[in-house]
Coordinates of C-alpha atoms in Angstrom, one line a residue:
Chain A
X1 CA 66.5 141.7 -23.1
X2 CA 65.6 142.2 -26.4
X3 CA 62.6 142.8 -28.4
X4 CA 61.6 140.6 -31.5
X5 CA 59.0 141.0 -34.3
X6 CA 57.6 137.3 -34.4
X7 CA 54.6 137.8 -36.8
X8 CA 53.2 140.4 -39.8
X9 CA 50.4 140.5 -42.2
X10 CA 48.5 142.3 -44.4
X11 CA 45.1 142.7 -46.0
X12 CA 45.2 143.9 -50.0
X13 CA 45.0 147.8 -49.7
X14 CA 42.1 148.6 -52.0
X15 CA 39.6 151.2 -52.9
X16 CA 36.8 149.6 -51.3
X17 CA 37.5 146.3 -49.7
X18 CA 34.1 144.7 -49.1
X19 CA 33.5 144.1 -45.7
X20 CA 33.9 145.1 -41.9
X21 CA 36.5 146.8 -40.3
X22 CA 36.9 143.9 -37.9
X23 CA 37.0 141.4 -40.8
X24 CA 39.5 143.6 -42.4
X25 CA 41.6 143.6 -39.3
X26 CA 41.3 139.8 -38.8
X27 CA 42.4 139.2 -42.4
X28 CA 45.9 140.7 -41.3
X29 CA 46.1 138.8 -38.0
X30 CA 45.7 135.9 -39.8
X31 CA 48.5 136.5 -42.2
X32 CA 50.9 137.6 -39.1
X33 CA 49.9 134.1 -36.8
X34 CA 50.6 131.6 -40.3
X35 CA 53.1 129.2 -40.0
X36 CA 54.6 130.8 -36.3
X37 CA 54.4 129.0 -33.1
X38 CA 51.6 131.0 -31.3
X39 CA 48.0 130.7 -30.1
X40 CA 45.4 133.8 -29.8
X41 CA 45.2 133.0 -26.4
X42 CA 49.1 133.3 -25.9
X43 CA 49.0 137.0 -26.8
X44 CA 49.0 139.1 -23.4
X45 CA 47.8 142.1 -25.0
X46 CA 46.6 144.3 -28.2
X47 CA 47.0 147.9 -29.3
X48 CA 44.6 148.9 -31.8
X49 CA 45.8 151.7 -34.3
X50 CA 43.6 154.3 -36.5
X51 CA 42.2 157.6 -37.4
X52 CA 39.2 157.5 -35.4
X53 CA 37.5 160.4 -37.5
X54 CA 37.3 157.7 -40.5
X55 CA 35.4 155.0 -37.6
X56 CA 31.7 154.7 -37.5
X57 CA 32.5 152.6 -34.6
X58 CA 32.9 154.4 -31.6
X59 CA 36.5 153.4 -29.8
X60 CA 37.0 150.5 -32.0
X61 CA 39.6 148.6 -29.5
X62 CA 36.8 146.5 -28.0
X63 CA 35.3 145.2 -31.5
X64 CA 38.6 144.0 -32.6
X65 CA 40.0 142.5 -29.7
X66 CA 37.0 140.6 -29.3
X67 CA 36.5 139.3 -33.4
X68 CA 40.5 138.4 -32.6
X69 CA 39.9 136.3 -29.8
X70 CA 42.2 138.0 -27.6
X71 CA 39.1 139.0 -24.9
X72 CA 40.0 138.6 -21.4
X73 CA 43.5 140.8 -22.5
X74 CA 43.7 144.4 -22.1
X75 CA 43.5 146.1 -25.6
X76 CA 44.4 149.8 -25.6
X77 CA 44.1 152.3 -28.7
X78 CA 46.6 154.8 -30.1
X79 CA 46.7 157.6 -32.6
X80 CA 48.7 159.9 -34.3
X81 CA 46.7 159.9 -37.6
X82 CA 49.2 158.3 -40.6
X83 CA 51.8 157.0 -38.0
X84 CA 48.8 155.4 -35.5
X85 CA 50.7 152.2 -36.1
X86 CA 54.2 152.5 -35.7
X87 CA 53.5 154.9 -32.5
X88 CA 51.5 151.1 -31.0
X89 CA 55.3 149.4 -32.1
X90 CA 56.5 151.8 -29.5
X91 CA 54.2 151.5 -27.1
X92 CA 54.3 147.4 -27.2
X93 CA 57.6 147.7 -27.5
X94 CA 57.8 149.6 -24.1
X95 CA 55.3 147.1 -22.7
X96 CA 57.0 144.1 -23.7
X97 CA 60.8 146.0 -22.3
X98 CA 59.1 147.2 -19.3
X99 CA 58.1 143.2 -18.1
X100 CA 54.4 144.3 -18.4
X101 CA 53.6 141.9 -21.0
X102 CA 55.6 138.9 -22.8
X103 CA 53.5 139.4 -26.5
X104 CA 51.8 141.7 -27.9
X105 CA 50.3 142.2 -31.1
X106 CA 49.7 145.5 -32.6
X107 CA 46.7 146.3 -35.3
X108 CA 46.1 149.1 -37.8
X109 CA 43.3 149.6 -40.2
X110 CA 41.5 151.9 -42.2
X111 CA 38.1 151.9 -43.4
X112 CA 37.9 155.6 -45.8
X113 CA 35.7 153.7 -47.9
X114 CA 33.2 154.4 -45.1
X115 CA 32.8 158.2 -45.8
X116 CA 31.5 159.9 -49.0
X117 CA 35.0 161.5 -50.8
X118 CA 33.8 165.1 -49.4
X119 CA 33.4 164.0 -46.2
X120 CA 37.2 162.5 -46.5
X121 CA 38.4 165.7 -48.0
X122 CA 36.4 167.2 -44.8
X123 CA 38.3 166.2 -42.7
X124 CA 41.2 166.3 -44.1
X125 CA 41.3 169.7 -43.6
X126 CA 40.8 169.5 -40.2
X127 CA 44.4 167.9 -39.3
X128 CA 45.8 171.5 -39.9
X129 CA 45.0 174.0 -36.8
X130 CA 41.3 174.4 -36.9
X131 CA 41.8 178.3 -35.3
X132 CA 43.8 179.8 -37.6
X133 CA 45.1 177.6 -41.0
X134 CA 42.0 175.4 -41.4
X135 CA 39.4 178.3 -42.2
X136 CA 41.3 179.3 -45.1
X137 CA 41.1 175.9 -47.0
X138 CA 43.5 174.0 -45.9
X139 CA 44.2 170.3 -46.9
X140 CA 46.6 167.5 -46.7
X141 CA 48.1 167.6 -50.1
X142 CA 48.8 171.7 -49.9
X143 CA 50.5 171.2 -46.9
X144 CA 53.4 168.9 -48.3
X145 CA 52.7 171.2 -51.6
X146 CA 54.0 174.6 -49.3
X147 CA 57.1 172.2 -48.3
X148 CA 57.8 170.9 -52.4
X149 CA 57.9 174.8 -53.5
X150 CA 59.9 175.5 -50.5
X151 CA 62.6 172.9 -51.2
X152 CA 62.5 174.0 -54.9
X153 CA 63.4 177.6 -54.1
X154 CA 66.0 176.5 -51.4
X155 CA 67.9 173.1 -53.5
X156 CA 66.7 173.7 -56.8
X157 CA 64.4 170.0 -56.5
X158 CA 62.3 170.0 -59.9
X159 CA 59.2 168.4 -60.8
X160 CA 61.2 166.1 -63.3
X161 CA 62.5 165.0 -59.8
X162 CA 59.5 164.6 -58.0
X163 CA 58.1 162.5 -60.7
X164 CA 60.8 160.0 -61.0
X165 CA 59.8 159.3 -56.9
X166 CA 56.8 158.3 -58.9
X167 CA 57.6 156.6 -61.8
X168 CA 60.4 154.2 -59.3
X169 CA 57.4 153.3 -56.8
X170 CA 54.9 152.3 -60.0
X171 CA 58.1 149.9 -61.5
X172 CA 57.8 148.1 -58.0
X173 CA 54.1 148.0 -57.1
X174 CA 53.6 145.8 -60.2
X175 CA 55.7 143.4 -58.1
X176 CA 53.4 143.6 -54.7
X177 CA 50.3 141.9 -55.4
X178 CA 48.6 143.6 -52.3
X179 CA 49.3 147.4 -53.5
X180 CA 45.8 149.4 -55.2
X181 CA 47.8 151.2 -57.8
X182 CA 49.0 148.6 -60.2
X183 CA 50.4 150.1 -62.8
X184 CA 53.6 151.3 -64.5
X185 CA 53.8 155.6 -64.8
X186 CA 56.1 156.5 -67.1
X187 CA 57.8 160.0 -66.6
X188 CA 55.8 161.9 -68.9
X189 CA 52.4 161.0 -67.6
X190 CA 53.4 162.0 -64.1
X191 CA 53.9 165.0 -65.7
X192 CA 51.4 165.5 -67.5
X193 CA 48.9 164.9 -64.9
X194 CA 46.9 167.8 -63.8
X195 CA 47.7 169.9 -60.6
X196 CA 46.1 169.1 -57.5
X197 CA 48.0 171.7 -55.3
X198 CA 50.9 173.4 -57.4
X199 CA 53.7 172.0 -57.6
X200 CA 51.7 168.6 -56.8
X201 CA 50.1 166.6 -59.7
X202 CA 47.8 163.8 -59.8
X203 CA 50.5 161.3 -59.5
X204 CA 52.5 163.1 -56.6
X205 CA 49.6 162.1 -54.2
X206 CA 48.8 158.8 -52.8
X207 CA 45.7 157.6 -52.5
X208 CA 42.9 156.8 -49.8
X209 CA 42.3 153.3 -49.3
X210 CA 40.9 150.5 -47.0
X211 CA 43.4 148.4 -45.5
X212 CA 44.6 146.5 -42.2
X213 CA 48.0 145.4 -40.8
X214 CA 49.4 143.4 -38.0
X215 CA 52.6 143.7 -36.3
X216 CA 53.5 140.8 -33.5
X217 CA 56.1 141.5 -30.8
X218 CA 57.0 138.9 -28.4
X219 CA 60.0 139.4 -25.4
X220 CA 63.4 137.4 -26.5
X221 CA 62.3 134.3 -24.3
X222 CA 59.5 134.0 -26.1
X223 CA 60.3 134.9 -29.6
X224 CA 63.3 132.1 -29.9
X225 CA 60.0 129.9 -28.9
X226 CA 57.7 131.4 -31.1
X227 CA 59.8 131.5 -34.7
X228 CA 63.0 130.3 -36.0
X229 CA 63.4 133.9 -38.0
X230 CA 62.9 136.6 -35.4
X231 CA 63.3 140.6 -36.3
X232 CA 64.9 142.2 -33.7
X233 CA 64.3 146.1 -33.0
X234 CA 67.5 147.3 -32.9
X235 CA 66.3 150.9 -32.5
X236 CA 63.3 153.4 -32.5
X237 CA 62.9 157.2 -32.2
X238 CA 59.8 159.2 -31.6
X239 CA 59.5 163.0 -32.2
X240 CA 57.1 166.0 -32.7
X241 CA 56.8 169.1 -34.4
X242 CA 54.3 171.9 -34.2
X243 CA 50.6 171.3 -35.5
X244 CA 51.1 174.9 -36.9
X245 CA 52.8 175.7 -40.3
X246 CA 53.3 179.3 -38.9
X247 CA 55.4 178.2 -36.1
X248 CA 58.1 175.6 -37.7
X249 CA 61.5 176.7 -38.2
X250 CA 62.3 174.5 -41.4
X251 CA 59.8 174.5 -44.3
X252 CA 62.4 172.4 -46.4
X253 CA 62.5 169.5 -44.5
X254 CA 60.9 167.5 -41.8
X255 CA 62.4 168.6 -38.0
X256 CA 60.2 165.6 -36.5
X257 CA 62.0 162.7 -39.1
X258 CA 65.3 164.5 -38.3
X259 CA 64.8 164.0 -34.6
X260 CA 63.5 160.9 -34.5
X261 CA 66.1 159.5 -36.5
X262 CA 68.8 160.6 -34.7
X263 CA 67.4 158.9 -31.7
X264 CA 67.2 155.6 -33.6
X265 CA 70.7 155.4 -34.8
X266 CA 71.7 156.3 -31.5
X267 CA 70.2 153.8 -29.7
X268 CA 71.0 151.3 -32.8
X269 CA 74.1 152.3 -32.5
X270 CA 74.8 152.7 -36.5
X271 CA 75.0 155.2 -39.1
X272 CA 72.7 155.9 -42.2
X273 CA 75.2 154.6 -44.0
X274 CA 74.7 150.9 -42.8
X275 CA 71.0 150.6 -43.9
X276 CA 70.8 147.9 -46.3
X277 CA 67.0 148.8 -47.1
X278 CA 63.9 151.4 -45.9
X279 CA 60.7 152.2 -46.1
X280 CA 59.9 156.0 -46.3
X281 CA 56.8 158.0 -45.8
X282 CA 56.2 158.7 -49.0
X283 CA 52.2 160.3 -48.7
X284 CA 53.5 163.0 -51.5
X285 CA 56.3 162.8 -53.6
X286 CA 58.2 165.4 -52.4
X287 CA 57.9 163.5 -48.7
X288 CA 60.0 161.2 -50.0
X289 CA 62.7 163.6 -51.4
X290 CA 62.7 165.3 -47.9
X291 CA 63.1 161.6 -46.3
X292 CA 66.3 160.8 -48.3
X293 CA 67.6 163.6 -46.8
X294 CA 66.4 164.1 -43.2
X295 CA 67.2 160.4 -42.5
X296 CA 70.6 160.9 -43.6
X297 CA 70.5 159.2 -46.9
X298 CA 72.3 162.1 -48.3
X299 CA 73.0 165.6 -47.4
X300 CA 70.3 168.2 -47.1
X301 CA 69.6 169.6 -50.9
X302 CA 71.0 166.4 -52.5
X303 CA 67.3 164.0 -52.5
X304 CA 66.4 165.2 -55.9
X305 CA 70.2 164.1 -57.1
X306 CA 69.8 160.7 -55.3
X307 CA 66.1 159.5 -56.8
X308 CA 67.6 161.1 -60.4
X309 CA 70.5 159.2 -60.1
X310 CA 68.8 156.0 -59.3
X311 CA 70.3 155.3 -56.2
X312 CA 66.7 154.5 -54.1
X313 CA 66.3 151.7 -56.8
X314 CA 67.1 148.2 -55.8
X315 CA 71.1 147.7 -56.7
X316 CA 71.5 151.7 -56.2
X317 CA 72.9 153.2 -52.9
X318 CA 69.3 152.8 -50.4
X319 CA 66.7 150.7 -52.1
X320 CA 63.6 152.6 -51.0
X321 CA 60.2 151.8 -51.2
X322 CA 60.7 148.9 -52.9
X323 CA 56.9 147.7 -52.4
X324 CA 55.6 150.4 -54.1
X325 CA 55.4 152.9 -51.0
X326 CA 52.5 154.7 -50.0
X327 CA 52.4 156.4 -53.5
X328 CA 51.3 152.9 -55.3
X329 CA 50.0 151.0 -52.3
X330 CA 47.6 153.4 -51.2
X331 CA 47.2 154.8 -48.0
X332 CA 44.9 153.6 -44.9
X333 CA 46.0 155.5 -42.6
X334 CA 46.3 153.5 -39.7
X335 CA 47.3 150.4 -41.5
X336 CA 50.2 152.3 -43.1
X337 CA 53.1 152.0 -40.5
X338 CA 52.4 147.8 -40.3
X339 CA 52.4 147.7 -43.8
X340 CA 55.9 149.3 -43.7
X341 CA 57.4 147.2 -40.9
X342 CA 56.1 144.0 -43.1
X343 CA 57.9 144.8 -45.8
X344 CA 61.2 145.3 -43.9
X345 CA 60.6 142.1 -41.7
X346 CA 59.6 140.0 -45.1
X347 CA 63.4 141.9 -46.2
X348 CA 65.3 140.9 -43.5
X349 CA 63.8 137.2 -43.5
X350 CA 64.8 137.0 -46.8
X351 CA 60.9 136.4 -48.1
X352 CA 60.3 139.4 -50.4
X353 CA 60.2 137.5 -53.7
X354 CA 61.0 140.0 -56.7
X355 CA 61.5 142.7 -54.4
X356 CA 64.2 141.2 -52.4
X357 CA 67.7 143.3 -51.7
X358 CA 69.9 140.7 -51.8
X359 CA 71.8 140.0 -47.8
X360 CA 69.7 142.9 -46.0
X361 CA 70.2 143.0 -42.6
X362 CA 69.2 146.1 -41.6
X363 CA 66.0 147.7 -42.5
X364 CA 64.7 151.3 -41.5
X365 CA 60.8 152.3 -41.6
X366 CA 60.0 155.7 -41.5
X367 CA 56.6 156.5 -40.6
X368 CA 54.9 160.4 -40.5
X369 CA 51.7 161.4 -39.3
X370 CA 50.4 164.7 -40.2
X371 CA 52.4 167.3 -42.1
X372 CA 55.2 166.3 -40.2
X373 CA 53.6 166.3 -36.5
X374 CA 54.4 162.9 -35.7
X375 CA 57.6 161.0 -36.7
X376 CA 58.4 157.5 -35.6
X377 CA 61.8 156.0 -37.3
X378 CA 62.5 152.0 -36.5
X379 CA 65.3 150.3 -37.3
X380 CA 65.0 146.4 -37.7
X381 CA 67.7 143.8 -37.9
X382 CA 67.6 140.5 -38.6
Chain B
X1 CA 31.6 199.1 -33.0
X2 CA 29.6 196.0 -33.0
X3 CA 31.6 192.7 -31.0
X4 CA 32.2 189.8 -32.9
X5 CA 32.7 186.5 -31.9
X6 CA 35.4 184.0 -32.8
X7 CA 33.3 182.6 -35.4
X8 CA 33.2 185.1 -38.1
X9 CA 36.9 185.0 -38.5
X10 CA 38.1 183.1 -41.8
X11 CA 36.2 181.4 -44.6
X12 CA 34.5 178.7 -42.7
X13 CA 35.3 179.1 -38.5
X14 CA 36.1 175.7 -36.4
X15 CA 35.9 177.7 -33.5
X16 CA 33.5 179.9 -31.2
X17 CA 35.0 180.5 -28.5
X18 CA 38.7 181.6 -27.6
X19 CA 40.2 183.6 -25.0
X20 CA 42.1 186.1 -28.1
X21 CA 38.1 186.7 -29.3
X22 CA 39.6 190.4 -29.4
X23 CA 41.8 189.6 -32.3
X24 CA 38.5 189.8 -34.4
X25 CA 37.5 192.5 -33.0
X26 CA 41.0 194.9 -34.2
X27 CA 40.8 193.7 -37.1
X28 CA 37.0 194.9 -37.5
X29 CA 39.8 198.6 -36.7
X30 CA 41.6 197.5 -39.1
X31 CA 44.5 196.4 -37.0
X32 CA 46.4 193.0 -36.8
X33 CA 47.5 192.1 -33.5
X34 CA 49.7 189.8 -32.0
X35 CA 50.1 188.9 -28.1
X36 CA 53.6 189.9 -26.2
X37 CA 54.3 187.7 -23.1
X38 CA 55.0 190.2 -20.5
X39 CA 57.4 188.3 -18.5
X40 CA 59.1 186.6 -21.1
X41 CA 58.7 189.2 -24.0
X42 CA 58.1 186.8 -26.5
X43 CA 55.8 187.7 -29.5
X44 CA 53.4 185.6 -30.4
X45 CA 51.5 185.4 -33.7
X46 CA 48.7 184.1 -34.4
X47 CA 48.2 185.5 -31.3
X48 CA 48.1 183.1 -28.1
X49 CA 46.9 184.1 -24.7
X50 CA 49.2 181.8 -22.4
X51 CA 53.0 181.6 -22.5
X52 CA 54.0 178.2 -22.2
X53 CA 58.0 179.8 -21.2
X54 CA 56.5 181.3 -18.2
X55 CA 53.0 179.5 -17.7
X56 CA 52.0 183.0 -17.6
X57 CA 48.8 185.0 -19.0
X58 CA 49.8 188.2 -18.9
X59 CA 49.9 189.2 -22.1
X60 CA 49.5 192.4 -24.0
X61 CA 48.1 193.1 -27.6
X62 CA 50.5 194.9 -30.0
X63 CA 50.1 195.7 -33.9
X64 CA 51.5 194.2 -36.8
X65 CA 52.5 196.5 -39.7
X66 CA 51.4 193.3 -42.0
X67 CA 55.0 194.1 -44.4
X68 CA 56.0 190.8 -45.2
X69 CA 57.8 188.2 -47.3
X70 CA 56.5 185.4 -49.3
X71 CA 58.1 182.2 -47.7
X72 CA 56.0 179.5 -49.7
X73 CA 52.4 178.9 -51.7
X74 CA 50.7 176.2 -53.2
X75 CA 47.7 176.9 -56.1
X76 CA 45.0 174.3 -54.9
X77 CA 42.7 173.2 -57.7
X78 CA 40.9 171.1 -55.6
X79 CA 39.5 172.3 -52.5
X80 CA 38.0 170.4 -49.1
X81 CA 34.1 170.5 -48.6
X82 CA 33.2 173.5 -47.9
X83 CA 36.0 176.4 -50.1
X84 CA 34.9 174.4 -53.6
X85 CA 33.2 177.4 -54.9
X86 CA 36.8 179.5 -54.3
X87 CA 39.1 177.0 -56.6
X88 CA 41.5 178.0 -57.9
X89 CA 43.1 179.8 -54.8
X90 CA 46.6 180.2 -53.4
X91 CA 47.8 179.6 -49.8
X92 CA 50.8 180.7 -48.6
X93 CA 53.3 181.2 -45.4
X94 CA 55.1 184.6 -45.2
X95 CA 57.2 186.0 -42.9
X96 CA 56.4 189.1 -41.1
X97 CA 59.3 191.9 -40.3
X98 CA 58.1 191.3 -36.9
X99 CA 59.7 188.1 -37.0
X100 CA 56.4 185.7 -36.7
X101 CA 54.8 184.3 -39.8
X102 CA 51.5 183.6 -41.3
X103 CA 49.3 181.3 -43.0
X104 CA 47.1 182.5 -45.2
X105 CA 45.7 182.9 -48.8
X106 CA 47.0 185.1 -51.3
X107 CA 45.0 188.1 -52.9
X108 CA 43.3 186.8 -56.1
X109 CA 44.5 190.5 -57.5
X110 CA 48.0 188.6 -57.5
X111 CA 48.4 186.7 -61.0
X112 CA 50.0 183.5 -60.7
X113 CA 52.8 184.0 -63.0
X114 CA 53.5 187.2 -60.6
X115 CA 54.3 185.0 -57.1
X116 CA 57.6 184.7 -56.3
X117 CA 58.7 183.2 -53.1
X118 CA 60.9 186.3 -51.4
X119 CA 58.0 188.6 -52.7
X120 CA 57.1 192.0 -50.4
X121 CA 53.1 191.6 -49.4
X122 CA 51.1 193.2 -47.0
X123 CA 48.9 191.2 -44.5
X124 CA 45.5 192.8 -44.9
X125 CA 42.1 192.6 -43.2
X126 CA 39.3 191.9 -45.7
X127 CA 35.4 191.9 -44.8
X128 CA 34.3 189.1 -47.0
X129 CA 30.8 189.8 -48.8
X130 CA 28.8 187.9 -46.5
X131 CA 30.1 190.0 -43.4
X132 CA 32.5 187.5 -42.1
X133 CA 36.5 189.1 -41.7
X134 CA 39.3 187.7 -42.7
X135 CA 43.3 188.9 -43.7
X136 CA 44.8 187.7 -46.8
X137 CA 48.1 188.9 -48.7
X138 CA 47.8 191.6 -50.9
X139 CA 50.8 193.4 -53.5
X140 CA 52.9 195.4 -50.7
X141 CA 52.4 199.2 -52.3
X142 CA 54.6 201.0 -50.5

C-alpha cells in the first residue's frame, strides 16, 4: 500500500503576519483542502509541527486542532526545531502505513514575530549544547559559519561561490508571490554586505519569519478518492548527528543529510542522478553548497563548481530551490519543511507557474534542523 | 581552594548542576581535564561522566596538555543576548593532540589576519574579571 500526498498549502511567509497562530495555521489548511475531494471531518488525525520556544501558547496541538475542526481526532505534536515538519511527514506517513489512520494531515507554523529580536537571537543560542558551546556565544549563523570556513580550507569553496547560492534564490523568489524577500541580489551586493559571522554576510543568512504550512497524506484507497493528481512518497530517510560541534567527525559536510539520503534512495529505489527537481535546506548559503554534495548532486568538493556553473538553475543539471529557498522565503521554522514538500508536489502536478521544470517526476526535499542534528530527505513522485 | 559550582564556568552558564562539577574546580589548578572510561578506555572531552559503550560510570579524570590545532573559526559581529558587549569575537573548533576537540573562543591577543586554520594554540584557563573561569585559545609558545 502506498502513501499519497493529497493536499498542500501555504500562508505568505512574512515578517510579521498579523494575526494568531491558529489563524495563521488555518490559512494553510485552507489552501491544502481547495479544490480536493475531502471534509475536516474525514481527516482521522493531525500532527502539529513547531519550535515550541517561539509559542506563547503552551503545547499548541489542542488550539489548532480545535480552530481546524478536526476535534474529536487525536492531534499529536513533533519537533526537531527547522525540520518539525518533515519529521510529522514521517510520522503520518508511518501512521497512515501502519493501518492506524486512513488521513492525516500534518501542520507547521511559526510565529517569531512573537518575541522581541533579542529574545530570538536568545534562544538561538540555546540550540547549541547549553554545558559547554552555548556559554561562549554561540549562535545559529556561526555554526554553519565554522562549516563554510571549513569547506573553504578543505575544497577551496569561495565567497564568490556562496554568493551566487544567493543571487540564484533572489532571480526565483521574484517568481513566488508568497516568499518575504522579494527582490533581485546581484553578485556584488551579496558581497558587499557586511559580515554577520565570517565568512557569512548579510545575504548568506535567511531570515526569521511568520509562516504556516499544511501537508495532507491520505492511504492509496483513499487518495484515488480524494484527488485525480496524487504525490506518492516514493521514499524518506531520517538521521541524526551529535548536538555537539566537538564530537562530529565531518566539519565539511552534513553526516545527518548523508545518511538520510542514502536511506531514501534506497528505499526509492533510484539514484541522485534521477531527480528531476529538489528543495534544499538552504538556512545559510553554504548549507546549500554542502547539500549539492551530501545528497549526491555532485561529488564531495565539487558544490561551489555546480552553483558557479549554473547547473542548480532551472534548464541546468538539478534545478534547486527554484522558489526562492529558505534564503528569499524566509524561514518559520516549523513551517519550513511543508513549504518545501508544496513546492515539489505543486512540481510534480505540474502547477508551479514560472517556476515549473518542464516533465518532473521526481522531486527530493531536504529538510535540516539544527546545525545538522536532524536530517529528513523525501523523495516524491508523481 | 574555594569549590565552585557549575555555574561560573563560561561567559554566561546554562547550567548549575552536573555530575563533572569538578571540571571547574581543575581548572581553578590550572588543569584541563577530560574523563577516561575505565572499562572501555575511551577519552572523553568535554568531559562526560557516563559511557554510553559500557553504560558504565566509572570514570577517571586525566589532564589535557591543551597543544592543539585550529580546525575552524568564525568572527561573529553580531552576538546573541547576553555576549553583545564582547563583539567582535572569534569562535573556533580545534583539535587536541589527545585526539578530542574543543569549542571555544579564540584569544583576542590573536589578530585576525594571524588565524589560520592548521594553526598550533594552547587551550588555556582564564579567570575572567568578574571571577567567573573559562579556557579560550591562546598563540601556542612553545
Amino acid at each position: 500500500m502506498r502513501v499519497a500526498i493529497v493536499g498542500v498549502g501555504q500562508t505568505p511567509f512574512s515578517r510579521s503576519c498579523g494575526m494568531s497562530i491558529r489563524e495563521l495555521c488555518f490559512e494553510a489548511f485552507r489552501e491544502a483542502m481547495e479544490d480536493i475531494n475531502l471534509t475536516p471531518k474525514e481527516i482521522d488525525a493531525s500532527i502539529i509541527c513547531s519550535a515550541p520556544e517561539y509559542d506563547k501558547q503552551r503545547s499548541p496541538s489542542g488550539l489548532i486542532s480545535e480552530y481546524l475542526g478536526l476535534t474529536p481526532k487525536p492531534t499529536f505534536y513533533a519537533e526537531s526545531i527547522c525540520s518539525s515538519s518533515t519529521t510529522g511527514v514521517k510520522v503520518a506517513y508511518s501512521f497512515i502505513k501502519s493501518g492506524l489512520h486512513d488521513v492525516v494531515a500534518v501542520i507547521g507554523f511559526q510565529k517569531m514575530s512573537e518575541l522581541s529580536s533579542a529574545e530570538v537571537q536568545e534562544r538561538m543560542g540555546r540550540g547549541a549544547d547549553i554545558q559547554w558551546e552555548t556559554p561562549f556565544g554561540s549562535m545559529m549563523p556561526a555554526g554553519y559559519a565554522l562549516y563554510a570556513h571549513a569547506h573553504m580550507q578543505k575544497y577551496g569553496t569561495t565567497e564568490e561561490q556562496l554568493a551566487k547560492v544567493r543571487v540564484k534564490s533572489g532571480k526565483y523568489s521574484v517568481l513566488n508571490p508568497l516568499a518575504m524577500f522579494q527582490r533581485v541580489l546581484t553578485l556584488e551586493e551579496c558581497l558587499a554586505a557586511r559580515v554577520i559571522a565570517s565568512p557569512l554576510k548579510l545575504y548568506d543568512c535567511c531570515a526569521n519569519a511568520d509562516g504556516a504550512s499544511c501537508v495532507i497524506m491520505a492511504s492509496e484507497e483513499k487518495a484515488k478518492k480524494i484527488t485525480d493528481t496524487p504525490v506518492w512518497v516514493a521514499g524518506i530517510g531520517s538521521a541524526s548527528d551529535t548536538l555537539s560541534t566537538t564530537n562530529r567527525t565531518n566539519l565539511a559536510g552534513l553526516t545527518c543529510t548523508i545518511e538520510a539520503a542514502k536511506q531514501a534512495y534506497k528505499m526509492a529505489q533510484i539514484e541522485p542522478k534521477d531527480v528531476d527537481v529538489a528543495e534544499v535546506h538552504d538556512c545559510f548559503t553554504i548549507a546549500e553548497i554542502m547539500a549539492y554534495e551530501n545528497l549526491g548532486f555532485c561529488e564531495p568538493g565539487e558544490g561551489g563548481k555546480l552553483i558557479e556553473e549554473s547547473q542548480t538553475y532551472i534548464g541546468g543539471k538539478i534545478p534547486v530551490n527554484v522558489d526562492g529557498g529558505l534564503l528569499s522565503k524566509g524561514h518559520p521554522i516549523g513551517a519550513t519543511g511543508g513549504s518545501q514538500i508544496r513546492t515539489i508536489v505543486l512540481q510534480l502536478q505540474g502547477r508551479a507557474g514560472k517556476t515549473q521544470v518542464n516533465g518532473a517526476e521526481i522531486g527530493l526535499v531536504h529538510n535540516v534542523g539544527g546545525i545538522g542534528v536532524y536530517g529528513n530527505v523525501i523523495i516524491l513522485r508523481r | 581552594v574555594r569549590l565552585m559550582s557549575f555555574n561560573m564556568f563560561g561567559k554566561i552558564s546554562y547550567i548549575s548542576e552536573t555530575k563533572v562539577a569538578d571540571f571547574v574546580k581543575y581548572m581553578e589548578a590550572g588543569k584541563i581535564m577530560a574523563t577516561r572510561c575505565k572499562i572501555c578506555g575511551k577519552l572523553y572531552f568535554p568531559p562526560r561522566a557516563d559511557c554510553p559503550n559500557d553504560l558504565s560510570e566509572d570514570m577517571a579524570w586525566e589532564e589535557l596538555n591543551g597543544k592543539c590545532k585550529l580546525l575552524t573559526y568564525t568572527t561573529l559581529n553580531f552576538a546573541p543576548t547576553g555576549f553583545e558587549d564582547d563583539v567582535p569575537y572569534t569562535l573556533a573548533v580545534a583539535q587536541l593532540e589527545e585526539g578530542v576537540k574543543v569549542y571555544t573562543r579564540l584569544s583576542k591577543d590573536i589578530k585576525e589576519e594571524e588565524i589560520k586554520i592548521g594553526m598550533e594554540l594552547k587551550l588555556t584557563p582564564v579567570r575572567l574579571p568578574n571571577g567567573r573561569i573559562t579556557y579560550e585559545l591562546k598563540k601556542f609558545e612553545p
